[in-house]
Amino acid sequence: MALCLACLPWHVSAQSLPGVQILDAAPLPGLGVNAAEYPGNVQSIPPGPLHAAPGQPISDTLSNHLPSVHLTDTQNNPLQPDLFFRGFASSPLLGTPQGLSVYLDGKRLNEPFGETVNWDLVPRNAIARVAVMPGSNPVYGLNTLGGAIVMRTKDGLTAPGGNLTLGAGSYGRQALEFEHGQGTRAFNTYVAANLWREDGWRDYSSSRLAQAFGKINWQAGQAQHTLTLIGAQSVLRGNGLVPLDLLATRRSQIYTQTDSTENRTGSIGWQGRWVGDGKSMVVADVSYRATRTEQINPDVNQIFDARFGRTPYEDSPTFANSSIASRNRSALDQNRFNAAVQWVRMWDPKHESTFGLAYDLGRIDYRRNYELGAFDSSRGFSSEGNLPTEIVNLQGRTSTQSVYALHLWRPSPLWTFTAAARFNSARVITTDHLDPALPSNTGGFVSLANDYTYRKLNPSLGLTYSPSQAWTAYASVSQSTRTPSPIELACADRFNPCLLPTSMAADPFLKQVVTQTIEAGLRGQFQQWRWSITGFQANNQDDILFVSANNNSLAYFDNVGKTQRRGLELGLGQQRNGFGWQLAYSLIDARFGEDFLVVSPNNSSRNTSPLASSPEEDEIAVRKGNRLPGIPRHQLKLLLNYKPAPSVALGAEIVAFGDQFVRGNENNAHQAGTSVDQAGNVRSFDGPGKLAGYAVVNLRGQWSIGKHIEVLGRITNLFDKRYNTGGVLGETAFASGNLQTDPDQWRKTTFASPGAPRQFWVALRYRF
């Protein structure tokens, strides 16, 4: 029943090669499946790298150690990254098309409003292992389009004893971590706590975080029970993307300040396991999580509120500082209740079955208001005494009932066949309480009330052939779905676009996204060598994207048809005489699968296509085969581990990513310079439509001083590389850093997410 992914083929550690590799093939624990029988390229992080990285966000550890994973710092806060795996996203940002499901001890962490994931609320120092289950595995439920990130926490048996870690580093980063485990199989406990703060390397970007985790295990006869409690609170300041001209003068600058996010969460969960005759197991899991998110976002005034005659500053300029800015505030309460039961039965050595039932209920209360004002000398919001005006008052409810089954058939010691299916019935309900209601651009009033039900049966098939430990062949085909979330349904009308996450508009029906994945590969190990080669292709039908409307900030969700992500993953590693290395290369070719028109007013090719319906629409023609923005095509990671002495461990991480197109350049055609459209309009554009690739080198070290003291150190971005992790085409009101009150002086340019400069970190750990 143990989750043992440390030795999957791609991973290199400083320990000896274990002989048996066992993993769970479903969200809840089972009897365990030999990793050699799994028909996919499972990628994992064992306890070592997690334990050696105090003060480092869990997302950074995933990005540095897992192939096909990269981060985009859209929010520009180390605890709020957009995490991508094989081109599918898991992000805390509303508006990002989510494609990964995330589990902690079998409990789903995706929030119900937008399927977002708040990485800052994951109890980092309580994590024992992380695995990424690739593909559209239907067993892991909705939103598993590209894969499932599965995290398991420690307990009193797996992490006995305790330690206290105190660390400090560049830009005021400080961390205090504590954990302690004790007990026997009959009764054991584990607790962990984490305090973290930093001033941030960018202006006005200080953040702080507090986390607490507790687990109690007890056994009575054949039954084992686990009670888990989690509490976390964070105050995060991430000042977002910046025009390239400001980055060129000083990379720590911000565009407008200060963007603030406050997250609070509390959860309680119980899991029970009953083992029968050693060939069957029943697992039940019940959990409840409440999360509150409060956000403040000052920006250039893009508010359109026909109720009170308020329009974006660009449409009605005063040619003065007055009403050029807006301060947008929101409060989002989300509650999620999960209940699941799973029965596993090994009928004989050739047949093993898993059957499961799951119920998920989410409730949402989302309110947002705005206040018009001016900018001060530091690009912060200056109040002019206007009262906040509510523009969103939405309540929502999501409920999903699921039934799934998984069967393994071993006709011989060389072959394993896997078949699985899951049926989901999901209902999404929203109720609009805004008073007075917003007038619609097409007449009448905007209403966010809706009630949609989505049903789908998703299957998967897989096989492995393993004639020896030296090599194994595998192949699989799988299908999963993602239903539109309440945030997407509440902003799905191109005639009433939204200023997310400031306001919402009407809610036409959106189709659910269906993803089909084919994967095949070879893996093996020979003496101290490990190797793997995997090819995959994921086809999305009715993909949902957040596309621009005829304004710099307005947009809406829409089904844009087909998208495709295909690629190749290569892994090679060796462990010998205290030295280990791991080389992983990923080719991720993410493209649109059909032609469509989309509004992109800051793209130099807008209204140049004969297909554009109107010069006023600022449309671009996206062609089948255009690359999806935000996804580097090439990713390379080299991990090095060296133990010159039993008490010393040294390591390095070299991560490199290829170029990527920025959002707004979905047709891959944007160029800096002057452009003339079909109507003869002449406009100038600054900045490229593509960001250059980059490579970063990180160093780490550990030194054990006796039995109780350990010193840890880390240097990230050793050569102080200047790079950008993502970008978008936009319009800046601060040309050359100075506020322009005349909108005609605003510049169409490229905004980018600057990568962090060189940073140092040192920590002292006391073990007891």
PDB file of C-alpha atoms in Angstrom, residues 315-447:
ATOM      1  CA  ASP A 315     -13.072  56.202 -24.211  1.00  0.00           C
ATOM      2  CA  SER A 316     -13.721  59.406 -22.219  1.00  0.00           C
ATOM      3  CA  PRO A 317     -10.372  60.957 -21.336  1.00  0.00           C
ATOM      4  CA  THR A 318     -10.187  63.988 -19.054  1.00  0.00           C
ATOM      5  CA  PHE A 319      -6.602  64.692 -20.167  1.00  0.00           C
ATOM      6  CA  ALA A 320      -5.847  64.917 -16.458  1.00  0.00           C
ATOM      7  CA  ASN A 321      -4.967  62.430 -13.759  1.00  0.00           C
ATOM      8  CA  SER A 322      -8.546  62.325 -12.469  1.00  0.00           C
ATOM      9  CA  SER A 323     -10.452  59.034 -12.935  1.00  0.00           C
ATOM     10  CA  ILE A 324      -7.595  57.542 -14.936  1.00  0.00           C
ATOM     11  CA  ALA A 325      -7.135  54.770 -12.338  1.00  0.00           C
ATOM     12  CA  SER A 326      -9.385  52.216 -10.703  1.00  0.00           C
ATOM     13  CA  ARG A 327      -8.895  50.229  -7.519  1.00  0.00           C
ATOM     14  CA  ASN A 328     -10.613  46.871  -7.856  1.00  0.00           C
ATOM     15  CA  ARG A 329     -11.406  44.802  -4.769  1.00  0.00           C
ATOM     16  CA  SER A 330     -12.830  41.304  -4.586  1.00  0.00           C
ATOM     17  CA  ALA A 331     -13.776  38.738  -1.981  1.00  0.00           C
ATOM     18  CA  LEU A 332     -14.181  35.077  -2.960  1.00  0.00           C
ATOM     19  CA  ASP A 333     -15.432  32.423  -0.547  1.00  0.00           C
ATOM     20  CA  GLN A 334     -15.193  28.802  -1.682  1.00  0.00           C
ATOM     21  CA  ASN A 335     -16.237  25.686   0.190  1.00  0.00           C
ATOM     22  CA  ARG A 336     -15.641  22.171  -1.048  1.00  0.00           C
ATOM     23  CA  PHE A 337     -16.980  18.897   0.336  1.00  0.00           C
ATOM     24  CA  ASN A 338     -15.644  15.599  -0.993  1.00  0.00           C
ATOM     25  CA  ALA A 339     -16.709  12.057  -0.233  1.00  0.00           C
ATOM     26  CA  ALA A 340     -15.360   8.929  -1.909  1.00  0.00           C
ATOM     27  CA  VAL A 341     -15.227   5.193  -1.367  1.00  0.00           C
ATOM     28  CA  GLN A 342     -13.036   2.718  -3.208  1.00  0.00           C
ATOM     29  CA  TRP A 343     -12.884  -1.082  -3.167  1.00  0.00           C
ATOM     30  CA  VAL A 344      -9.810  -2.924  -4.443  1.00  0.00           C
ATOM     31  CA  ARG A 345      -9.716  -6.674  -4.982  1.00  0.00           C
ATOM     32  CA  MET A 346      -6.912  -8.934  -6.155  1.00  0.00           C
ATOM     33  CA  TRP A 347      -8.830 -11.922  -7.492  1.00  0.00           C
ATOM     34  CA  ASP A 348      -5.682 -13.883  -8.260  1.00  0.00           C
ATOM     35  CA  PRO A 349      -2.140 -13.036  -9.421  1.00  0.00           C
ATOM     36  CA  LYS A 350      -3.484 -12.289 -12.897  1.00  0.00           C
ATOM     37  CA  HIS A 351      -6.460 -10.057 -12.088  1.00  0.00           C
ATOM     38  CA  GLU A 352      -6.853  -6.967  -9.907  1.00  0.00           C
ATOM     39  CA  SER A 353      -9.865  -4.622  -9.882  1.00  0.00           C
ATOM     40  CA  THR A 354     -10.664  -1.222  -8.395  1.00  0.00           C
ATOM     41  CA  PHE A 355     -14.168   0.221  -8.099  1.00  0.00           C
ATOM     42  CA  GLY A 356     -14.920   3.705  -6.782  1.00  0.00           C
ATOM     43  CA  LEU A 357     -17.689   6.189  -6.098  1.00  0.00           C
ATOM     44  CA  ALA A 358     -17.098   9.913  -5.554  1.00  0.00           C
ATOM     45  CA  TYR A 359     -19.190  12.964  -4.742  1.00  0.00           C
ATOM     46  CA  ASP A 360     -17.948  16.542  -4.910  1.00  0.00           C
ATOM     47  CA  LEU A 361     -19.882  19.647  -3.835  1.00  0.00           C
ATOM     48  CA  GLY A 362     -18.579  23.188  -4.198  1.00  0.00           C
ATOM     49  CA  ARG A 363     -20.162  26.474  -3.119  1.00  0.00           C
ATOM     50  CA  ILE A 364     -18.994  29.912  -4.220  1.00  0.00           C
ATOM     51  CA  ASP A 365     -19.713  33.490  -3.157  1.00  0.00           C
ATOM     52  CA  TYR A 366     -17.926  36.100  -5.273  1.00  0.00           C
ATOM     53  CA  ARG A 367     -18.214  39.876  -4.864  1.00  0.00           C
ATOM     54  CA  ARG A 368     -16.265  42.617  -6.564  1.00  0.00           C
ATOM     55  CA  ASN A 369     -16.282  46.412  -6.511  1.00  0.00           C
ATOM     56  CA  TYR A 370     -14.308  49.262  -8.034  1.00  0.00           C
ATOM     57  CA  GLU A 371     -13.333  52.799  -7.044  1.00  0.00           C
ATOM     58  CA  LEU A 372     -12.211  55.435  -9.551  1.00  0.00           C
ATOM     59  CA  GLY A 373      -9.267  57.656  -8.724  1.00  0.00           C
ATOM     60  CA  ALA A 374      -5.851  58.881  -9.843  1.00  0.00           C
ATOM     61  CA  PHE A 375      -2.248  57.672  -9.879  1.00  0.00           C
ATOM     62  CA  ASP A 376       0.352  58.950  -7.427  1.00  0.00           C
ATOM     63  CA  SER A 377       4.018  59.471  -8.248  1.00  0.00           C
ATOM     64  CA  SER A 378       4.843  55.793  -7.548  1.00  0.00           C
ATOM     65  CA  ARG A 379       2.084  54.499  -9.878  1.00  0.00           C
ATOM     66  CA  GLY A 380      -0.074  53.644  -6.884  1.00  0.00           C
ATOM     67  CA  PHE A 381      -3.783  54.386  -6.559  1.00  0.00           C
ATOM     68  CA  SER A 382      -4.715  57.773  -5.131  1.00  0.00           C
ATOM     69  CA  SER A 383      -8.292  58.038  -3.870  1.00  0.00           C
ATOM     70  CA  GLU A 384     -10.430  60.971  -4.951  1.00  0.00           C
ATOM     71  CA  GLY A 385     -13.146  60.253  -2.398  1.00  0.00           C
ATOM     72  CA  ASN A 386     -15.356  58.126  -4.679  1.00  0.00           C
ATOM     73  CA  LEU A 387     -17.340  55.395  -2.997  1.00  0.00           C
ATOM     74  CA  PRO A 388     -16.688  51.763  -4.032  1.00  0.00           C
ATOM     75  CA  THR A 389     -19.308  50.478  -6.483  1.00  0.00           C
ATOM     76  CA  GLU A 390     -20.274  46.813  -6.563  1.00  0.00           C
ATOM     77  CA  ILE A 391     -20.133  45.315 -10.045  1.00  0.00           C
ATOM     78  CA  VAL A 392     -20.232  41.552  -9.300  1.00  0.00           C
ATOM     79  CA  ASN A 393     -22.391  39.716  -6.756  1.00  0.00           C
ATOM     80  CA  LEU A 394     -22.454  36.073  -7.746  1.00  0.00           C
ATOM     81  CA  GLN A 395     -23.202  32.847  -5.955  1.00  0.00           C
ATOM     82  CA  GLY A 396     -22.478  29.453  -7.457  1.00  0.00           C
ATOM     83  CA  ARG A 397     -22.768  25.763  -6.812  1.00  0.00           C
ATOM     84  CA  THR A 398     -21.029  22.841  -8.477  1.00  0.00           C
ATOM     85  CA  SER A 399     -21.845  19.190  -7.823  1.00  0.00           C
ATOM     86  CA  THR A 400     -20.301  16.124  -9.414  1.00  0.00           C
ATOM     87  CA  GLN A 401     -21.207  12.463  -8.994  1.00  0.00           C
ATOM     88  CA  SER A 402     -18.742   9.931 -10.346  1.00  0.00           C
ATOM     89  CA  VAL A 403     -18.314   6.201 -10.622  1.00  0.00           C
ATOM     90  CA  TYR A 404     -15.082   4.619 -11.855  1.00  0.00           C
ATOM     91  CA  ALA A 405     -13.485   1.238 -12.369  1.00  0.00           C
ATOM     92  CA  LEU A 406      -9.956   0.024 -13.079  1.00  0.00           C
ATOM     93  CA  HIS A 407      -8.844  -3.492 -13.972  1.00  0.00           C
ATOM     94  CA  LEU A 408      -5.359  -4.975 -14.386  1.00  0.00           C
ATOM     95  CA  TRP A 409      -4.929  -8.243 -16.268  1.00  0.00           C
ATOM     96  CA  ARG A 410      -1.591 -10.064 -16.276  1.00  0.00           C
ATOM     97  CA  PRO A 411      -1.913 -12.922 -18.793  1.00  0.00           C
ATOM     98  CA  SER A 412       1.782 -13.697 -18.306  1.00  0.00           C
ATOM     99  CA  PRO A 413       4.706 -12.308 -16.301  1.00  0.00           C
ATOM    100  CA  LEU A 414       5.696 -10.259 -19.370  1.00  0.00           C
ATOM    101  CA  TRP A 415       2.386  -8.572 -20.185  1.00  0.00           C
ATOM    102  CA  THR A 416       0.014  -6.298 -18.261  1.00  0.00           C
ATOM    103  CA  PHE A 417      -3.206  -4.910 -19.701  1.00  0.00           C
ATOM    104  CA  THR A 418      -4.993  -2.004 -18.018  1.00  0.00           C
ATOM    105  CA  ALA A 419      -8.565  -0.866 -18.637  1.00  0.00           C
ATOM    106  CA  ALA A 420     -10.320   1.968 -16.823  1.00  0.00           C
ATOM    107  CA  ALA A 421     -13.421   4.126 -17.153  1.00  0.00           C
ATOM    108  CA  ARG A 422     -15.107   6.900 -15.209  1.00  0.00           C
ATOM    109  CA  PHE A 423     -18.582   8.359 -15.610  1.00  0.00           C
ATOM    110  CA  ASN A 424     -19.081  11.935 -14.412  1.00  0.00           C
ATOM    111  CA  SER A 425     -22.312  13.856 -14.024  1.00  0.00           C
ATOM    112  CA  ALA A 426     -21.575  17.488 -13.193  1.00  0.00           C
ATOM    113  CA  ARG A 427     -24.000  20.335 -12.580  1.00  0.00           C
ATOM    114  CA  VAL A 428     -22.996  24.018 -12.547  1.00  0.00           C
ATOM    115  CA  ILE A 429     -25.421  26.578 -11.091  1.00  0.00           C
ATOM    116  CA  THR A 430     -24.892  30.325 -10.684  1.00  0.00           C
ATOM    117  CA  THR A 431     -27.197  33.003  -9.275  1.00  0.00           C
ATOM    118  CA  ASP A 432     -26.813  36.723  -9.934  1.00  0.00           C
ATOM    119  CA  HIS A 433     -27.560  39.044  -6.973  1.00  0.00           C
ATOM    120  CA  LEU A 434     -26.235  42.299  -8.460  1.00  0.00           C
ATOM    121  CA  ASP A 435     -28.666  45.194  -7.880  1.00  0.00           C
ATOM    122  CA  PRO A 436     -29.169  47.174 -10.021  1.00  0.00           C
ATOM    123  CA  ALA A 437     -28.361  44.774 -12.844  1.00  0.00           C
ATOM    124  CA  LEU A 438     -25.962  45.622 -15.653  1.00  0.00           C
ATOM    125  CA  PRO A 439     -27.563  46.617 -18.991  1.00  0.00           C
ATOM    126  CA  SER A 440     -26.659  44.305 -21.863  1.00  0.00           C
ATOM    127  CA  ASN A 441     -24.962  45.578 -25.008  1.00  0.00           C
ATOM    128  CA  THR A 442     -27.607  43.709 -27.011  1.00  0.00           C
ATOM    129  CA  GLY A 443     -30.623  44.988 -25.050  1.00  0.00           C
ATOM    130  CA  GLY A 444     -32.194  44.105 -21.735  1.00  0.00           C
ATOM    131  CA  PHE A 445     -30.063  43.270 -18.718  1.00  0.00           C
ATOM    132  CA  VAL A 446     -27.128  40.990 -18.060  1.00  0.00           C
ATOM    133  CA  SER A 447     -27.944  37.981 -15.906  1.00  0.00           C
TER     134      SER A 447
END
